[in-house]
């Protein structure tokens, strides 16, 4: 059974991006593929883009969608085995996942990291709970560890904006930026994993103490001086994340890391990318976000074709 749980499930970024571009050129080409099929979208956290783009993608493939805000509308779920359920949790993942599988042909799940328990977050309790007990394919709409639909949309956006590089490898920089709240590592993790599958000069930059999970970073280059990292960059991908080492803590909000016109002037006229939602004049200045090199709306638009590529592949796999 084909699941889409992480970037590792992409066998060839090149192939998937080219499929996405074809779907973008003719979104309704496979309108009949998903007829009589239902996707259930389960949200344990808020969402604008993921919610609407995944519904739009399903709709383009002729599917019916069911959306449930699990945090507000569902029973509180128990994920541990063998628990005596005499406390707050009303239903076990074993029944919930099997019951939803009776109604849905695909289940998509958003469940952020708690940012409290590193090991539990790393174990992907919610996503893997569904993957273990559901009898239908599972799609990750941002879990504790990754946001692979975002990363695929980012890969499409990068590909579409390489035209000015005359075939040379792009320099892509993932830059941390300040934020008042503790945010998850998922978007950054999946972007790193996606870049590791691409031909690019890739650099991660962040203040000391904001190192991402070393198991994900692997051999990717880390540069602690943002100004040095930005030199000759073709793409600046910005995201805040909380500390991984001091798990879930905001250890600094250094505003000298905000992406500004002056920072962008250090680059090779780089394009600016961010997954959104973004806090203006904290993460990035108005000038950069509203500037002509900002790709954020294109990225959001490409979320539809990223999701459509994944759902089409799953629907194709269900026919075999
Ligand atoms: C979330 C995050 O950082 O993971 C979702 C991003 C797509 N962002 C916020 O919570 C602001
Ligand atoms: N980029 C993204 O996943 O946005 P939402 O949280 O609004 O879905």
CSV table of C-alpha atoms and ligand atoms in Angstrom, one decimal:
chain,number,residue,atom,x,y,z
A,1,UNK,CA,0.0,0.0,0.0
A,2,UNK,CA,1.4,3.4,-1.0
A,3,UNK,CA,1.6,5.9,1.9
A,4,UNK,CA,3.1,9.4,1.7
A,5,UNK,CA,4.6,9.9,5.1
A,6,UNK,CA,7.9,11.7,4.4
A,7,UNK,CA,10.1,13.0,1.6
A,8,UNK,CA,11.8,9.5,1.7
A,9,UNK,CA,8.7,8.2,-0.1
A,10,UNK,CA,9.6,10.2,-3.2
A,11,UNK,CA,11.6,7.8,-5.5
A,12,UNK,CA,12.6,10.6,-7.9
A,13,UNK,CA,12.1,14.3,-7.2
A,14,UNK,CA,12.8,15.0,-10.9
A,15,UNK,CA,10.0,12.7,-12.0
A,16,UNK,CA,7.5,13.8,-9.4
A,17,UNK,CA,8.1,17.5,-10.2
A,18,UNK,CA,7.7,16.8,-13.9
A,19,UNK,CA,4.4,15.0,-13.2
A,20,UNK,CA,3.3,18.0,-11.0
A,21,UNK,CA,4.1,20.4,-13.8
A,22,UNK,CA,2.0,18.4,-16.3
A,23,UNK,CA,-0.9,18.4,-13.8
A,24,UNK,CA,-0.6,22.1,-13.4
A,25,UNK,CA,-0.8,22.6,-17.1
A,26,UNK,CA,-4.0,20.5,-17.3
A,27,UNK,CA,-5.4,20.1,-13.8
A,28,UNK,CA,-8.7,18.4,-14.8
A,29,UNK,CA,-7.1,15.8,-17.1
A,30,UNK,CA,-7.7,13.0,-14.6
A,31,UNK,CA,-11.1,14.2,-13.4
A,32,UNK,CA,-12.6,10.7,-13.6
A,33,UNK,CA,-9.7,8.9,-11.8
A,34,UNK,CA,-11.1,9.6,-8.3
A,35,UNK,CA,-14.8,9.2,-9.0
A,36,UNK,CA,-16.4,7.3,-6.2
A,37,UNK,CA,-13.3,7.6,-4.0
A,38,UNK,CA,-13.3,9.6,-0.7
A,39,UNK,CA,-10.5,11.3,1.1
A,40,UNK,CA,-10.7,12.1,4.8
A,41,UNK,CA,-8.7,15.1,5.9
A,42,UNK,CA,-8.1,15.0,9.7
A,43,UNK,CA,-6.7,18.1,11.4
A,44,UNK,CA,-5.3,18.1,14.9
A,45,UNK,CA,-4.0,21.6,14.3
A,46,UNK,CA,-5.0,24.8,12.3
A,47,UNK,CA,-4.3,25.1,8.5
A,48,UNK,CA,-5.1,27.3,5.6
A,49,UNK,CA,-3.0,26.2,2.7
A,50,UNK,CA,-2.8,22.5,3.4
A,51,UNK,CA,-6.6,22.2,4.0
A,52,UNK,CA,-7.7,24.1,0.9
A,53,UNK,CA,-5.0,22.9,-1.5
A,54,UNK,CA,-5.4,19.2,-0.6
A,55,UNK,CA,-9.2,19.6,-1.0
A,56,UNK,CA,-8.7,21.3,-4.3
A,57,UNK,CA,-6.3,18.6,-5.5
A,58,UNK,CA,-8.8,15.9,-4.5
A,59,UNK,CA,-11.6,17.8,-6.3
A,60,UNK,CA,-9.4,18.1,-9.5
A,61,UNK,CA,-9.2,14.3,-9.4
A,62,UNK,CA,-12.9,13.9,-9.0
A,63,UNK,CA,-12.8,12.7,-5.4
A,64,UNK,CA,-15.2,13.5,-2.6
A,65,UNK,CA,-13.6,15.1,0.5
A,66,UNK,CA,-14.5,14.8,4.2
A,67,UNK,CA,-12.9,17.2,6.6
A,68,UNK,CA,-12.8,16.8,10.4
A,69,UNK,CA,-11.2,19.1,12.8
A,70,UNK,CA,-10.2,16.3,15.2
A,71,UNK,CA,-8.9,18.6,17.9
A,72,UNK,CA,-12.3,20.2,18.3
A,73,UNK,CA,-14.8,17.7,16.8
A,74,UNK,CA,-13.3,14.3,17.5
A,75,UNK,CA,-13.1,12.2,20.7
A,76,UNK,CA,-9.7,12.7,22.5
A,77,UNK,CA,-7.6,9.8,21.2
A,78,UNK,CA,-5.4,7.4,23.2
A,79,UNK,CA,-2.3,6.2,21.3
A,80,UNK,CA,-0.6,4.0,23.8
A,81,UNK,CA,-1.1,0.3,23.9
A,82,UNK,CA,-2.5,-1.5,27.0
A,83,UNK,CA,-3.5,1.7,28.8
A,84,UNK,CA,-6.3,1.6,31.3
A,85,UNK,CA,-8.5,4.3,29.7
A,86,UNK,CA,-10.0,5.7,32.9
A,87,UNK,CA,-8.6,9.2,32.4
A,88,UNK,CA,-9.4,11.9,29.8
A,89,UNK,CA,-9.1,9.9,26.5
A,90,UNK,CA,-12.3,8.5,25.1
A,91,UNK,CA,-11.3,6.4,22.1
A,92,UNK,CA,-8.3,4.4,21.1
A,93,UNK,CA,-6.4,4.9,17.8
A,94,UNK,CA,-7.0,1.2,17.0
A,95,UNK,CA,-10.8,1.7,16.6
A,96,UNK,CA,-10.6,5.3,15.3
A,97,UNK,CA,-8.3,4.5,12.4
A,98,UNK,CA,-10.2,1.3,11.4
A,99,UNK,CA,-13.6,3.1,11.6
A,100,UNK,CA,-12.3,6.0,9.4
A,101,UNK,CA,-11.0,3.4,7.0
A,102,UNK,CA,-14.6,2.2,6.5
A,103,UNK,CA,-15.6,5.6,5.2
A,104,UNK,CA,-12.5,6.8,3.4
A,105,UNK,CA,-10.2,5.4,0.6
A,106,UNK,CA,-7.3,7.7,1.7
A,107,UNK,CA,-6.7,9.4,5.1
A,108,UNK,CA,-4.7,12.6,5.3
A,109,UNK,CA,-3.5,13.8,8.7
A,110,UNK,CA,-2.1,17.0,10.2
A,111,UNK,CA,-0.6,16.5,13.7
A,112,UNK,CA,2.1,18.9,14.8
A,113,UNK,CA,5.0,18.1,17.2
A,114,UNK,CA,4.1,18.6,20.9
A,115,UNK,CA,7.6,20.3,21.2
A,116,UNK,CA,7.5,18.9,24.8
A,117,UNK,CA,8.6,15.3,24.4
A,118,UNK,CA,11.4,14.9,21.9
A,119,UNK,CA,11.3,11.1,21.7
A,120,UNK,CA,7.6,10.8,21.5
A,121,UNK,CA,7.6,13.5,18.7
A,122,UNK,CA,10.3,11.6,16.9
A,123,UNK,CA,8.3,8.4,17.1
A,124,UNK,CA,5.5,10.1,15.1
A,125,UNK,CA,2.8,8.7,17.5
A,126,UNK,CA,-0.2,10.1,15.6
A,127,UNK,CA,0.9,9.6,12.0
A,128,UNK,CA,2.3,6.1,12.7
A,129,UNK,CA,-0.8,5.3,14.8
A,130,UNK,CA,-2.9,5.9,11.8
A,131,UNK,CA,-0.4,4.2,9.4
A,132,UNK,CA,-0.4,1.1,11.7
A,133,UNK,CA,-4.1,0.7,12.2
A,134,UNK,CA,-5.8,2.2,9.1
A,135,UNK,CA,-6.5,-0.2,6.2
A,136,UNK,CA,-6.1,2.6,3.6
A,137,UNK,CA,-3.2,4.8,2.4
A,138,UNK,CA,-2.1,7.6,4.7
A,139,UNK,CA,-0.9,11.1,3.6
A,140,UNK,CA,1.2,13.4,5.9
A,141,UNK,CA,-0.2,16.9,6.0
A,142,UNK,CA,2.5,18.0,8.5
A,143,UNK,CA,3.5,15.7,11.3
A,144,UNK,CA,5.9,16.0,14.2
A,145,UNK,CA,8.9,15.4,12.0
A,146,UNK,CA,8.0,16.4,8.5
A,147,UNK,CA,5.9,18.4,6.0
A,148,UNK,CA,6.5,16.5,2.7
A,149,UNK,CA,3.6,18.1,0.8
A,150,UNK,CA,5.2,21.5,1.4
A,151,UNK,CA,8.7,20.2,0.4
A,152,UNK,CA,7.3,18.8,-2.9
A,153,UNK,CA,5.6,22.2,-3.6
A,154,UNK,CA,8.9,23.8,-2.9
A,155,UNK,CA,10.7,21.5,-5.3
A,156,UNK,CA,8.2,22.4,-8.0
A,157,UNK,CA,8.7,26.1,-7.3
A,158,UNK,CA,12.5,25.8,-7.3
A,159,UNK,CA,12.4,24.0,-10.7
A,160,UNK,CA,10.1,26.6,-12.2
A,161,UNK,CA,12.4,29.4,-11.2
A,162,UNK,CA,15.7,28.1,-12.3
A,163,UNK,CA,15.4,29.6,-15.8
A,164,UNK,CA,17.9,32.5,-15.2
A,165,UNK,CA,20.7,30.2,-14.0
A,166,UNK,CA,21.7,29.0,-17.5
A,167,UNK,CA,21.8,25.3,-16.4
A,168,UNK,CA,24.2,25.8,-13.5
A,169,UNK,CA,23.6,24.3,-10.0
A,170,UNK,CA,21.6,26.8,-7.9
A,171,UNK,CA,22.8,27.9,-4.5
A,172,UNK,CA,20.0,27.4,-2.1
A,173,UNK,CA,20.1,28.7,1.5
A,174,UNK,CA,17.8,27.6,4.3
A,175,UNK,CA,17.9,30.4,6.8
A,176,UNK,CA,16.4,30.5,10.3
A,177,UNK,CA,14.7,33.8,11.2
A,178,UNK,CA,13.3,35.0,14.5
A,179,UNK,CA,9.8,34.3,15.8
A,180,UNK,CA,8.1,35.0,19.1
A,181,UNK,CA,6.6,31.5,19.5
A,182,UNK,CA,8.1,28.0,19.6
A,183,UNK,CA,7.6,26.5,16.1
A,184,UNK,CA,8.1,22.9,14.9
A,185,UNK,CA,11.0,21.6,12.9
A,186,UNK,CA,8.9,19.8,10.3
A,187,UNK,CA,9.0,22.3,7.4
A,188,UNK,CA,12.8,22.8,7.8
A,189,UNK,CA,13.4,19.0,8.1
A,190,UNK,CA,11.5,18.1,4.9
A,191,UNK,CA,13.1,21.0,3.0
A,192,UNK,CA,16.6,19.7,4.0
A,193,UNK,CA,15.6,16.1,3.0
A,194,UNK,CA,14.3,17.3,-0.3
A,195,UNK,CA,17.4,19.4,-1.0
A,196,UNK,CA,19.6,16.3,-0.3
A,197,UNK,CA,17.8,14.6,-3.2
A,198,UNK,CA,18.6,17.5,-5.6
A,199,UNK,CA,21.6,18.8,-7.5
A,200,UNK,CA,22.3,22.1,-5.7
A,201,UNK,CA,24.8,23.9,-3.6
A,202,UNK,CA,22.8,23.8,-0.4
A,203,UNK,CA,23.6,25.6,2.9
A,204,UNK,CA,21.7,25.8,6.2
A,205,UNK,CA,22.3,28.9,8.3
A,206,UNK,CA,21.1,29.6,11.9
A,207,UNK,CA,22.4,31.0,15.2
A,208,UNK,CA,24.3,28.6,17.4
A,209,UNK,CA,21.9,26.4,19.5
A,210,UNK,CA,19.4,26.1,16.6
A,211,UNK,CA,21.0,23.0,15.1
A,212,UNK,CA,18.3,20.8,13.5
A,213,UNK,CA,18.3,17.0,14.2
A,214,UNK,CA,21.8,15.8,13.2
A,215,UNK,CA,20.3,12.6,11.8
A,216,UNK,CA,18.4,14.7,9.3
A,217,UNK,CA,21.1,17.3,8.6
A,218,UNK,CA,23.6,14.5,7.8
A,219,UNK,CA,26.4,15.9,5.6
A,220,UNK,CA,24.5,19.1,4.6
A,221,UNK,CA,26.6,22.2,5.0
A,222,UNK,CA,25.9,24.5,8.0
A,223,UNK,CA,27.2,28.1,8.1
A,224,UNK,CA,26.7,30.0,11.4
A,225,UNK,CA,27.3,33.4,9.7
A,226,UNK,CA,24.1,34.4,7.8
A,227,UNK,CA,25.9,37.1,5.8
A,228,UNK,CA,28.5,34.5,4.6
A,229,UNK,CA,25.8,32.0,3.8
A,230,UNK,CA,23.8,34.5,1.7
A,231,UNK,CA,26.8,35.3,-0.6
A,232,UNK,CA,26.0,34.3,-4.2
A,233,UNK,CA,22.7,32.6,-3.1
A,234,UNK,CA,20.1,32.1,-5.8
A,235,UNK,CA,17.3,31.2,-3.4
A,236,UNK,CA,16.7,32.1,0.2
A,237,UNK,CA,14.3,29.8,1.9
A,238,UNK,CA,13.3,31.1,5.3
A,239,UNK,CA,11.7,29.4,8.3
A,240,UNK,CA,11.8,29.8,12.0
A,241,UNK,CA,12.1,26.7,14.2
A,242,UNK,CA,12.6,26.3,17.9
A,243,UNK,CA,15.7,24.7,19.4
A,244,UNK,CA,16.1,21.0,18.9
A,245,UNK,CA,18.8,20.5,21.5
A,246,UNK,CA,16.9,22.5,24.2
A,247,UNK,CA,13.8,20.8,22.8
A,248,UNK,CA,11.0,23.2,21.8
A,249,UNK,CA,12.6,26.3,23.5
A,250,UNK,CA,12.9,29.8,22.0
A,251,UNK,CA,16.5,30.4,23.0
A,252,UNK,CA,16.9,33.7,21.1
A,253,UNK,CA,14.8,36.0,18.9
A,254,UNK,CA,17.8,37.8,17.4
A,255,UNK,CA,16.3,40.3,15.0
A,256,UNK,CA,19.5,40.8,13.1
A,257,UNK,CA,18.4,37.5,11.4
A,258,UNK,CA,15.2,39.0,10.0
A,259,UNK,CA,15.3,38.8,6.2
A,260,UNK,CA,15.6,42.4,5.0
A,261,UNK,CA,16.4,44.2,1.8
A,262,UNK,CA,20.0,44.6,3.1
A,263,UNK,CA,20.3,40.9,3.7
A,264,UNK,CA,18.9,40.1,0.2
A,265,UNK,CA,21.4,42.6,-1.3
A,266,UNK,CA,24.2,40.1,-0.2
A,267,UNK,CA,22.8,37.5,-2.6
A,268,UNK,CA,22.9,36.9,-6.3
A,269,UNK,CA,19.5,38.7,-6.7
A,270,UNK,CA,18.0,35.7,-4.9
A,271,UNK,CA,14.4,34.7,-4.9
A,272,UNK,CA,12.7,34.6,-1.5
A,273,UNK,CA,10.8,31.6,-0.3
A,274,UNK,CA,8.6,30.8,2.8
A,275,UNK,CA,6.0,28.2,3.3
A,276,UNK,CA,3.5,30.7,5.0
A,277,UNK,CA,2.0,31.7,7.3
A,278,UNK,CA,4.6,34.3,8.0
A,279,UNK,CA,4.9,37.1,10.5
A,280,UNK,CA,5.7,40.3,8.7
A,281,UNK,CA,8.6,42.4,9.9
A,282,UNK,CA,9.6,39.7,12.3
A,283,UNK,CA,10.6,36.8,10.0
A,284,UNK,CA,10.8,39.0,6.8
A,285,UNK,CA,10.3,42.7,6.1
A,286,UNK,CA,7.4,44.0,4.0
A,287,UNK,CA,9.8,45.1,1.3
A,288,UNK,CA,11.1,41.6,0.7
A,289,UNK,CA,7.8,39.7,1.1
A,290,UNK,CA,6.0,42.2,-1.3
A,291,UNK,CA,9.0,42.5,-3.6
A,292,UNK,CA,9.3,41.1,-7.1
A,293,UNK,CA,11.6,38.3,-6.1
A,294,UNK,CA,9.2,36.8,-3.6
A,295,UNK,CA,7.9,33.4,-4.6
A,296,UNK,CA,5.6,32.8,-1.6
A,297,UNK,CA,2.3,32.9,-3.5
A,298,UNK,CA,3.7,30.6,-6.2
A,299,UNK,CA,4.7,28.2,-3.5
A,300,UNK,CA,1.2,28.3,-2.0
A,301,UNK,CA,-0.3,27.7,-5.5
A,302,UNK,CA,2.0,24.8,-6.1
A,303,UNK,CA,0.6,23.1,-3.0
A,304,UNK,CA,-2.4,22.0,-5.1
A,305,UNK,CA,-0.2,20.3,-7.7
A,306,UNK,CA,2.1,18.7,-5.1
A,307,UNK,CA,-1.0,17.2,-3.4
A,308,UNK,CA,-2.5,16.2,-6.8
A,309,UNK,CA,0.7,14.4,-7.8
A,310,UNK,CA,0.7,12.4,-4.5
A,311,UNK,CA,-3.1,11.6,-4.6
A,312,UNK,CA,-2.9,10.6,-8.3
A,313,UNK,CA,-0.1,8.2,-7.6
A,314,UNK,CA,-2.0,6.7,-4.7
A,315,UNK,CA,-5.2,6.4,-6.8
A,316,UNK,CA,-3.2,4.7,-9.5
A,317,UNK,CA,-1.7,2.3,-7.0
A,318,UNK,CA,-5.2,1.4,-5.7
A,319,UNK,CA,-6.2,0.2,-9.2
A,320,UNK,CA,-3.4,-2.4,-9.4
B,1,LIG,C1,3.6,25.9,11.5
B,1,LIG,C2,5.0,25.3,11.6
B,1,LIG,O1,6.0,26.1,11.7
B,1,LIG,O2,5.2,24.1,11.5
B,1,LIG,C3,3.0,25.5,10.1
B,1,LIG,C4,3.8,25.9,8.9
B,1,LIG,C5,3.3,25.3,7.7
B,1,LIG,N1,3.6,27.3,11.6
B,1,LIG,C6,3.1,27.9,12.6
B,1,LIG,O3,2.7,27.3,13.6
B,1,LIG,C7,3.0,29.4,12.6
B,2,LIG,N1,2.3,26.0,4.5
B,2,LIG,C1,1.3,25.4,5.1
B,2,LIG,O1,1.3,24.2,5.4
B,2,LIG,O2,0.3,26.3,5.5
B,2,LIG,P1,-1.0,25.9,6.4
B,2,LIG,O3,-0.4,25.6,7.8
B,2,LIG,O4,-1.9,27.1,6.4
B,2,LIG,O5,-1.6,24.7,5.9
